[in-house]
Coordinates of C-alpha atoms and ligand atoms in Angstrom, one line a residue:
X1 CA 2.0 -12.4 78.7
X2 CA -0.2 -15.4 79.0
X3 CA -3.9 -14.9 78.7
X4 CA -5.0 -16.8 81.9
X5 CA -2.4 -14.3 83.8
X6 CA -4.0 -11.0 82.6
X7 CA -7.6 -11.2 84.1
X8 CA -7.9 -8.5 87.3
X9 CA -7.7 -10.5 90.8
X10 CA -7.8 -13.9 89.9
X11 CA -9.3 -16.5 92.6
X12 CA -6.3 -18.2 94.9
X13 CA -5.0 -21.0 93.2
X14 CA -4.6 -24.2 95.3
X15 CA -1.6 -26.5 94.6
X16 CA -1.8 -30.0 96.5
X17 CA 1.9 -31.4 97.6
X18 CA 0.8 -34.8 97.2
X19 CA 2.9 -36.6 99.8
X20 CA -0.1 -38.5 101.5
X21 CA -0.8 -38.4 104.7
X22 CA 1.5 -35.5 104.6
X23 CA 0.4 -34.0 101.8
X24 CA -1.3 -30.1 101.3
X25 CA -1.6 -27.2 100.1
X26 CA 0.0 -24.4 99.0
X27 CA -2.3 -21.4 98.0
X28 CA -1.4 -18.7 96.0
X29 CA -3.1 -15.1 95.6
X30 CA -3.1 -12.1 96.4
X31 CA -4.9 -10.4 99.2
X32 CA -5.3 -14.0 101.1
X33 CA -6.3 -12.3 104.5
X34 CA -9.1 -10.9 102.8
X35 CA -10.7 -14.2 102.1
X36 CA -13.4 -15.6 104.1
X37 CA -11.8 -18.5 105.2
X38 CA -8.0 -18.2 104.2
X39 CA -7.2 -21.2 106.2
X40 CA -9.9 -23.4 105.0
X41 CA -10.7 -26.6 106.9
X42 CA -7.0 -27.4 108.4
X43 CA -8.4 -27.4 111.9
X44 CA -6.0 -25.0 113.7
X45 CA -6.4 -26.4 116.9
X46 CA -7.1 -24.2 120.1
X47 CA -4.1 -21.9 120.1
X48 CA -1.7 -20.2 116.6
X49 CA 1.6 -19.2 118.0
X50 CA 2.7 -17.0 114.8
X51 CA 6.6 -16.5 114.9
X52 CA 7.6 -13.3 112.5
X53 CA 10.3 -10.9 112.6
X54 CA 10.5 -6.6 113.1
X55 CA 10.2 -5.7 109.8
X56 CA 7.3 -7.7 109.1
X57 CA 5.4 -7.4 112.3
X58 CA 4.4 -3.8 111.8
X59 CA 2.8 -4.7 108.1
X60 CA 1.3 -8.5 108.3
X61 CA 0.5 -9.1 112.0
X62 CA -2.6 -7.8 112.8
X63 CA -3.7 -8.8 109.4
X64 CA -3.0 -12.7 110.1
X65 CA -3.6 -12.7 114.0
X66 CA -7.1 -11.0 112.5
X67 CA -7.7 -13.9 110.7
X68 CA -6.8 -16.9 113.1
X69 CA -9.0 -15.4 115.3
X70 CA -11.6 -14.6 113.1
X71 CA -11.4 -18.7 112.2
X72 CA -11.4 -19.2 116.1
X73 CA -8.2 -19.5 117.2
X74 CA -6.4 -17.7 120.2
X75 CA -2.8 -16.0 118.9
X76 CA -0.2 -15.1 121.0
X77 CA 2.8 -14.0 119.1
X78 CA 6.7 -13.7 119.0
X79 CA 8.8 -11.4 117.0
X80 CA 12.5 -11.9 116.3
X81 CA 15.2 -9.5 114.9
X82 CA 15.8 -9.8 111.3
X83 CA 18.4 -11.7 109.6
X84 CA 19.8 -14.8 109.7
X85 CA 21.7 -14.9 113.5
X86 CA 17.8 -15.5 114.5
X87 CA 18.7 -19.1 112.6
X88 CA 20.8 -20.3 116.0
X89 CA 20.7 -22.9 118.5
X90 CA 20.0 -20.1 121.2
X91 CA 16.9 -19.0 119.0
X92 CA 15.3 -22.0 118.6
X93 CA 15.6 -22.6 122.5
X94 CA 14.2 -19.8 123.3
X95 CA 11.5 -20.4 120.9
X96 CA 10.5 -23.5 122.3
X97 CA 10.7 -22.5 125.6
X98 CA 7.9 -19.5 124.5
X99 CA 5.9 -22.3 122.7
X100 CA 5.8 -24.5 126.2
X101 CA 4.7 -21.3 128.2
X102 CA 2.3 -20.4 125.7
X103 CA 0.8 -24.2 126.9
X104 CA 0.8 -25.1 123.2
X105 CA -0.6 -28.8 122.8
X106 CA 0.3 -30.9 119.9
X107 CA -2.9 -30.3 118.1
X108 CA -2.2 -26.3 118.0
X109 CA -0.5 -24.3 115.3
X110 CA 2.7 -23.0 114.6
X111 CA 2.6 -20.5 112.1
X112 CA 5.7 -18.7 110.6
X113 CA 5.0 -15.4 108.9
X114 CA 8.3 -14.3 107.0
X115 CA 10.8 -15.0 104.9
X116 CA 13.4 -18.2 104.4
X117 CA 14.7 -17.1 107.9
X118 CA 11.6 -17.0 110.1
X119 CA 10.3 -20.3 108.0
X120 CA 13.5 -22.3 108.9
X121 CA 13.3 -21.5 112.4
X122 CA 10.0 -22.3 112.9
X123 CA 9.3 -24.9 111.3
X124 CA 12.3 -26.9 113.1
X125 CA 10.8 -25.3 116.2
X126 CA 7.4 -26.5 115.7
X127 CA 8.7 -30.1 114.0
X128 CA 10.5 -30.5 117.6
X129 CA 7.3 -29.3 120.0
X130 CA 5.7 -32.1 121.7
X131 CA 7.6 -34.4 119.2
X132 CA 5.3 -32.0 116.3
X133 CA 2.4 -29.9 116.6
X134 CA 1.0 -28.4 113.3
X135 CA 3.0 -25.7 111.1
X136 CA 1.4 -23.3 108.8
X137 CA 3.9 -21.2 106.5
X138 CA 2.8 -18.0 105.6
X139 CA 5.7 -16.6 103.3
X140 CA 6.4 -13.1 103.1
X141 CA 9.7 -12.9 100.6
X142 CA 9.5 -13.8 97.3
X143 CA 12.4 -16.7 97.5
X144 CA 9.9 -17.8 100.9
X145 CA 6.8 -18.2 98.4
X146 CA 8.7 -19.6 95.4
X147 CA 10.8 -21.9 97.2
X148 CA 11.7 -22.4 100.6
X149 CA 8.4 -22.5 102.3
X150 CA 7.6 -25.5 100.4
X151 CA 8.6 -28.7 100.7
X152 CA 9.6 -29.4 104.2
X153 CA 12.9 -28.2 105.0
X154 CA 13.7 -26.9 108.1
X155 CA 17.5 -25.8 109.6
X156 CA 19.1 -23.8 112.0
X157 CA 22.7 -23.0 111.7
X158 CA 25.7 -24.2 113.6
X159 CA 28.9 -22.4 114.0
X160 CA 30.4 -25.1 111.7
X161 CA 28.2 -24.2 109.0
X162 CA 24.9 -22.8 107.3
X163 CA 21.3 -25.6 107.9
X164 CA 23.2 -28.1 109.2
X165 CA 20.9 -29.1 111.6
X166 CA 17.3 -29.3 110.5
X167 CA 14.8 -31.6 109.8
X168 CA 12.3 -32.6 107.0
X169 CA 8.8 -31.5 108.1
X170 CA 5.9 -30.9 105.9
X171 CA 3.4 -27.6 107.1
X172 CA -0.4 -28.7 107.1
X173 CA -1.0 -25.5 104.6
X174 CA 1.1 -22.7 102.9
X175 CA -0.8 -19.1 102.0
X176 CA 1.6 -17.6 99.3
X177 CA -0.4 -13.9 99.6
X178 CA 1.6 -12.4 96.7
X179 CA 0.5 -8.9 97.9
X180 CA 2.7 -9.2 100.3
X181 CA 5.1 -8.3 98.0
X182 CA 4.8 -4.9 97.9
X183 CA 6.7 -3.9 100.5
X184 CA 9.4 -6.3 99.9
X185 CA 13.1 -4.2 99.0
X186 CA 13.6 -4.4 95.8
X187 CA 17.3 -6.3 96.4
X188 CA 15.2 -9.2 98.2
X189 CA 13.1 -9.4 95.2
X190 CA 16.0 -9.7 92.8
X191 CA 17.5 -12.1 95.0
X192 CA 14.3 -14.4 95.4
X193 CA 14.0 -13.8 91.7
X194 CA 17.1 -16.0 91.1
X195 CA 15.2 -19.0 92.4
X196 CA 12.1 -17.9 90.1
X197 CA 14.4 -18.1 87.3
X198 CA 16.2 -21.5 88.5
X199 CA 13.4 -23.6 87.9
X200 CA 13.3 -22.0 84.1
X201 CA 16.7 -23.3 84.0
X202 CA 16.0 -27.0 85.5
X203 CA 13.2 -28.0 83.4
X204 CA 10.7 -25.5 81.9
X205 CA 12.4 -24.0 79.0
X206 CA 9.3 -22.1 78.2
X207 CA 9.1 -20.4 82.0
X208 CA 12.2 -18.9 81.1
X209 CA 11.1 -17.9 77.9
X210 CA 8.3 -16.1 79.4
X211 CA 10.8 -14.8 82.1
X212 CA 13.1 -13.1 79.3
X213 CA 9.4 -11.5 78.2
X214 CA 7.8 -11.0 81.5
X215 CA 10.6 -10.6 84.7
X216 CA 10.8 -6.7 84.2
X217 CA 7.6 -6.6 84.8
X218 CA 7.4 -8.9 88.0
X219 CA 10.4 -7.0 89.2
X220 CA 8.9 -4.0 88.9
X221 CA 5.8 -5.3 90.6
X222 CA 3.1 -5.9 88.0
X223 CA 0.8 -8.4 90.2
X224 CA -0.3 -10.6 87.7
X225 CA 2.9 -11.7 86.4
X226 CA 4.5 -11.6 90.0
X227 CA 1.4 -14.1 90.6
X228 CA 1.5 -16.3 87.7
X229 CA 5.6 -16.7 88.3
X230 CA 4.6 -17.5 92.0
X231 CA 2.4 -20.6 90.9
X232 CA 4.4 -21.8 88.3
X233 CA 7.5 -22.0 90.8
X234 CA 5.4 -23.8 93.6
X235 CA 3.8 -26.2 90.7
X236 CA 7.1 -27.3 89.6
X237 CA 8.2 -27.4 93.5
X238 CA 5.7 -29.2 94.4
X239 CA 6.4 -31.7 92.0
X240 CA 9.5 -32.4 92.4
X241 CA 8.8 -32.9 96.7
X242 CA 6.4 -35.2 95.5
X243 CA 8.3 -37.5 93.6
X244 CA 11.3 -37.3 96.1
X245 CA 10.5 -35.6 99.5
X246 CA 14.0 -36.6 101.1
X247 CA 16.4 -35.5 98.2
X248 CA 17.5 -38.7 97.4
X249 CA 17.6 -38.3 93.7
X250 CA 15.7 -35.7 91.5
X251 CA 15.2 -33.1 94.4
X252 CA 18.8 -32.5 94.2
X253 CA 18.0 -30.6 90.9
X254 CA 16.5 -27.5 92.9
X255 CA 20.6 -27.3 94.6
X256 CA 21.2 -25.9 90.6
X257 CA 23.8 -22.8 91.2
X258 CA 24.2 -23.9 95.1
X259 CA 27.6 -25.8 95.4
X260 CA 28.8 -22.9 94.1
X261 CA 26.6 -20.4 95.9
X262 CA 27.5 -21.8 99.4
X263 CA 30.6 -21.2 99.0
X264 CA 30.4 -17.8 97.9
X265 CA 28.3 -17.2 100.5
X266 CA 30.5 -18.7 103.3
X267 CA 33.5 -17.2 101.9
X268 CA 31.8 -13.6 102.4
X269 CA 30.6 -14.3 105.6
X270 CA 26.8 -14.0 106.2
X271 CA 26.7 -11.0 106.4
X272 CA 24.5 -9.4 104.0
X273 CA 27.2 -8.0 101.7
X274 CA 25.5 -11.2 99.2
X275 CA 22.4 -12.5 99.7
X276 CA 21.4 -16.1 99.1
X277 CA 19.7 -15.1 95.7
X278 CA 22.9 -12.9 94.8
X279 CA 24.8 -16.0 95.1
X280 CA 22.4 -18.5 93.6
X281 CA 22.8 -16.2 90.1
X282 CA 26.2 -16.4 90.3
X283 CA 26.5 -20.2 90.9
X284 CA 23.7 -21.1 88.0
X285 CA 25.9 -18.9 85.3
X286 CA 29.1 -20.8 86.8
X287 CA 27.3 -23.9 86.6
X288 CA 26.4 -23.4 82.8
X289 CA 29.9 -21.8 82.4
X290 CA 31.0 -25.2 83.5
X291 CA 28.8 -26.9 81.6
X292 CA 30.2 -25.7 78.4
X293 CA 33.4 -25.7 79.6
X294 CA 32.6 -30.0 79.7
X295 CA 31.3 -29.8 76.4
X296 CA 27.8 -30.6 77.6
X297 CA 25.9 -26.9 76.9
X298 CA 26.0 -24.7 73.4
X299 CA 27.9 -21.6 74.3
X300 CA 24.8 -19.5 73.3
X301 CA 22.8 -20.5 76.3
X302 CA 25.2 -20.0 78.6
X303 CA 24.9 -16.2 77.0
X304 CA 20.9 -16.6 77.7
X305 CA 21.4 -17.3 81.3
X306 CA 23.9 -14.2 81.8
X307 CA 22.2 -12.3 80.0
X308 CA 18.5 -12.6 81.8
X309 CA 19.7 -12.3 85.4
X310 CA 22.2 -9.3 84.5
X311 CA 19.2 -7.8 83.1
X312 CA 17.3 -8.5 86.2
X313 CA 20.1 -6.3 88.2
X314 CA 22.0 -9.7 89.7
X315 CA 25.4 -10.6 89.9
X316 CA 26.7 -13.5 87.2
X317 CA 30.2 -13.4 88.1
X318 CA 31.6 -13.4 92.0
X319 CA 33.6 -10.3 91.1
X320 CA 30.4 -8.6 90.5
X321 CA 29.5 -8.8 93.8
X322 CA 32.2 -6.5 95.1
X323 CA 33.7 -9.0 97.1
X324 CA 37.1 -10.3 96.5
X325 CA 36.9 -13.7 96.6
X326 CA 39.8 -16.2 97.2
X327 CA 39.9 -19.1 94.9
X328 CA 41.5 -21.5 97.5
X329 CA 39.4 -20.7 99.9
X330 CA 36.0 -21.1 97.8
X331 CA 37.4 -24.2 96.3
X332 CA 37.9 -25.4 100.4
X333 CA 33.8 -24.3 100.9
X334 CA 33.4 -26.5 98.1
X335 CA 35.0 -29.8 99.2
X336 CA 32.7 -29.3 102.6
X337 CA 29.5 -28.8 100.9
X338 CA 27.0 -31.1 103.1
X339 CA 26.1 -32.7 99.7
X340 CA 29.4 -34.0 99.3
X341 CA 29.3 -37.5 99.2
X342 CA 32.6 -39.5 100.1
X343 CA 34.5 -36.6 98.8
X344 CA 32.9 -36.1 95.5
X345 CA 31.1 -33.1 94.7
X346 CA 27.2 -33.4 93.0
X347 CA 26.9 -30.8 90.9
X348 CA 23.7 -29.5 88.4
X349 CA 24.7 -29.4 85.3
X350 CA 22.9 -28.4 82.1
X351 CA 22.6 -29.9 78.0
X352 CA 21.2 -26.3 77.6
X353 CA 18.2 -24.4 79.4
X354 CA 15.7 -26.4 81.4
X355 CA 17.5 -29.6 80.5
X356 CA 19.5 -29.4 83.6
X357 CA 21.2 -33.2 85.3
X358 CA 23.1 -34.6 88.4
X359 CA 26.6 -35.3 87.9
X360 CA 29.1 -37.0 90.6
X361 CA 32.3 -36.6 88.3
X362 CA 33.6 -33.3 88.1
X363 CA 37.0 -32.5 87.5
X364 CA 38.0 -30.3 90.3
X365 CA 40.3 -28.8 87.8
X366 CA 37.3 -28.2 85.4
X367 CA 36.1 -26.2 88.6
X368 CA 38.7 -24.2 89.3
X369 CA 39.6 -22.7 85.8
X370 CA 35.4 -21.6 85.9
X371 CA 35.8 -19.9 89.1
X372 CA 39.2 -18.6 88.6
X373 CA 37.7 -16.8 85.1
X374 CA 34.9 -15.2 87.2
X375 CA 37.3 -13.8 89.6
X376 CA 38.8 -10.7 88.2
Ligands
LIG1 P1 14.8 -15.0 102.7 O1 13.4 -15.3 102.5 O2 15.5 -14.4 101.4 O3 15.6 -16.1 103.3 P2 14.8 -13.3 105.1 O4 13.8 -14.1 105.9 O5 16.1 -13.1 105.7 O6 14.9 -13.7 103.6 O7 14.1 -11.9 104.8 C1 14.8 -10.9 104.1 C2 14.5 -9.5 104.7 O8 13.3 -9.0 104.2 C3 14.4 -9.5 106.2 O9 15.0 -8.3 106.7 C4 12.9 -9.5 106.5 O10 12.6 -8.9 107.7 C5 12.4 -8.7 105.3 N1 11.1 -9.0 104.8 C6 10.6 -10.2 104.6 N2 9.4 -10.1 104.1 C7 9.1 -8.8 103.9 C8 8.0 -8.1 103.3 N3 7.0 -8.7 102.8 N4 8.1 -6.7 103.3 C9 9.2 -6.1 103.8 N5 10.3 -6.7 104.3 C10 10.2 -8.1 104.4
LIG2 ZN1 18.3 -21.4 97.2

């Protein structure tokens, strides 16, 4: 393990999402609520609206409506059921229609205490409120801390499809409070842990490395190397919203495993029978299977990949997942990916692990035979 991970209760460590004007930061630690001033100088405005969901509510709540008020803010809270149908047109409504009751003014505080779910849906709500009024992410999952509570993006979902309608908007701060792990299931940990693992894959070679060493350990939920995989992921996030905040080029390197994991997950439905993660570890091993298959990876890292997130307990092949998967259909998914552009798919590919590119010329056929193989 690396020496600066293995000291007791390190400080919080501050990462700055340098996008300007709407740049901040993204702290990560653990035990942030028990901090003097977790929320440091942001200015929270009179009122925090926090927006969370059932199963969080009971074990965070108090905790962060404690500390708003403690930094002298009034809360007034909403709570919504778990799971993704809280990501609908009729949610957000009635979200903003609580915010406007509330009397929010622009200069008061959103703040969205959950996972990729509760984050989604209210940071479009509080993008849209009085044309924006300030968001704080507070993420509660692992794939929330490592990934989607950074960098801005926002989404509901429409009955034609998964975050089609969103927005970019940056929060004004994001507390990563890794202790809020604990209580996490242990199959939402695996599946955030595919997204740990992906930015291994994109660019950091020697994250992964450490991964194959250290992801037992964070899985089984040794604090320090939870924490230390936390700030890595947001430092290399961070970066890469930085350089590109709208995805118009490099950004589209964090979609690694995700042409193929939306339409895995829209071929099973939602549902929870995968999970986002689930399908993100299938889609990175079909995206380095395809990458050999073009001649572009050695065979032996494509063995790497599977090999690390098998041993992490997630599926690497669609079959695993129990469902039975129609090519046709997951080839169809594909062709309507949102990042389809004029009909060709983007795709991530990889010379090998963390050297991962953007390619626009896939063969469709070259597709097919890597899906069909992981179908049986
Ligand atoms: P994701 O971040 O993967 O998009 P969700 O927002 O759907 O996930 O959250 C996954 C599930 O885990 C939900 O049922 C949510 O209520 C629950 N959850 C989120 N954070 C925690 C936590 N820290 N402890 C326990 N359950 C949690
Ligand atoms: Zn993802």
């Amino acid at each position: 393990m690396d020496s600066n991970a293995v000291e007791s209760a390190p400080p919080p460590e501050s990462i700055d999402v340098a996008l300007g004007a709407r740049g901040y930061r993204v702290v990560v630690g653990a035990g942030l609520f028990g901090l003097p001033t977790p929320f440091g100088d942001i200015g929270l405005g009179r009122r925090a609206a926090i927006i969370t969901d059932e199963n969080i509510a009971p074990l965070y709540l108090a905790t962060v409506e404690a500390a708003l008020a403690a930094a002298g803010a009034e809360t007034t809270s909403m709570i919504l059921p778990p799971g993704e149908a809280s990501k609908s047109f009729a949610g957000l409504e009635r979200i903003l229609g609580w915010l406007l009751d509330a009397g929010m003014e622009r200069g008061d505080s959103v703040v969205a205490l959950g996972g990729g779910v509760v984050g989604d849906v209210a940071g479009l709500a509080a993008s849209l409120m009085k044309r924006g009024c300030r968001l704080i992410q507070i993420p509660t999952t692992l794939l929330a801390q490592v990934d989607s509570s950074v960098g801005g993006k926002t989404a509901i979902d429409m009955p034609q499809g998964k975050n089609l309608v969103g927005a970019f908007y940056q929060p004004g701060l994001v507390l990563a409070d890794t202790a809020m792990l604990d209580s996490l299931p242990p199959r939402e940990m695996r599946a955030g842990y595919a997204e740990v693992v992906k930015y291994g894959l994109i660019d950091k070679p020697e994250f992964f490395a450490w991964l194959e060493e250290n992801g037992a350990s964070l899985l089984a939920g040794n604090p320090q190397a939870r924490r230390y995989a936390v700030s890595a992921c947001v430092r290399a996030k961070a970066a890469i919203v930085a350089e590109d905040e709208r995805e118009q080029g490099r950004r589209a390197l964090l979609n690694l495993g995700h042409t193929f994991a939306h339409a895995l997950e829209a071929a099973a439905g939602y549902g929870g029978e995968l999970l986002h993660g689930e399908a993100v570890a299938i889609g990175m091993t079909l995206a380095f299977e395809l990458s050999a298959r073009l001649g572009r990876c050695p065979a032996a890292d494509v063995a790497r990949v599977r090999d690390h997130l098998r041993s992490a307990g997630l599926p690497v092949r669609p079959a695993d997942s129990g469902i039975s998967f129609k090519l046709d259909i997951l080839l169809a998914h594909m062709q309507q990916d949102k990042k389809a552009k004029a009909g060709r798919l983007t795709f991530i590919l990889a010379k090998g692990i963390g050297k991962s590119f953007i390619s626009d010329d896939v063969d469709m056929d070259d597709v097919r035979m890597v899906l069909e193989a992981g179908l049986e």
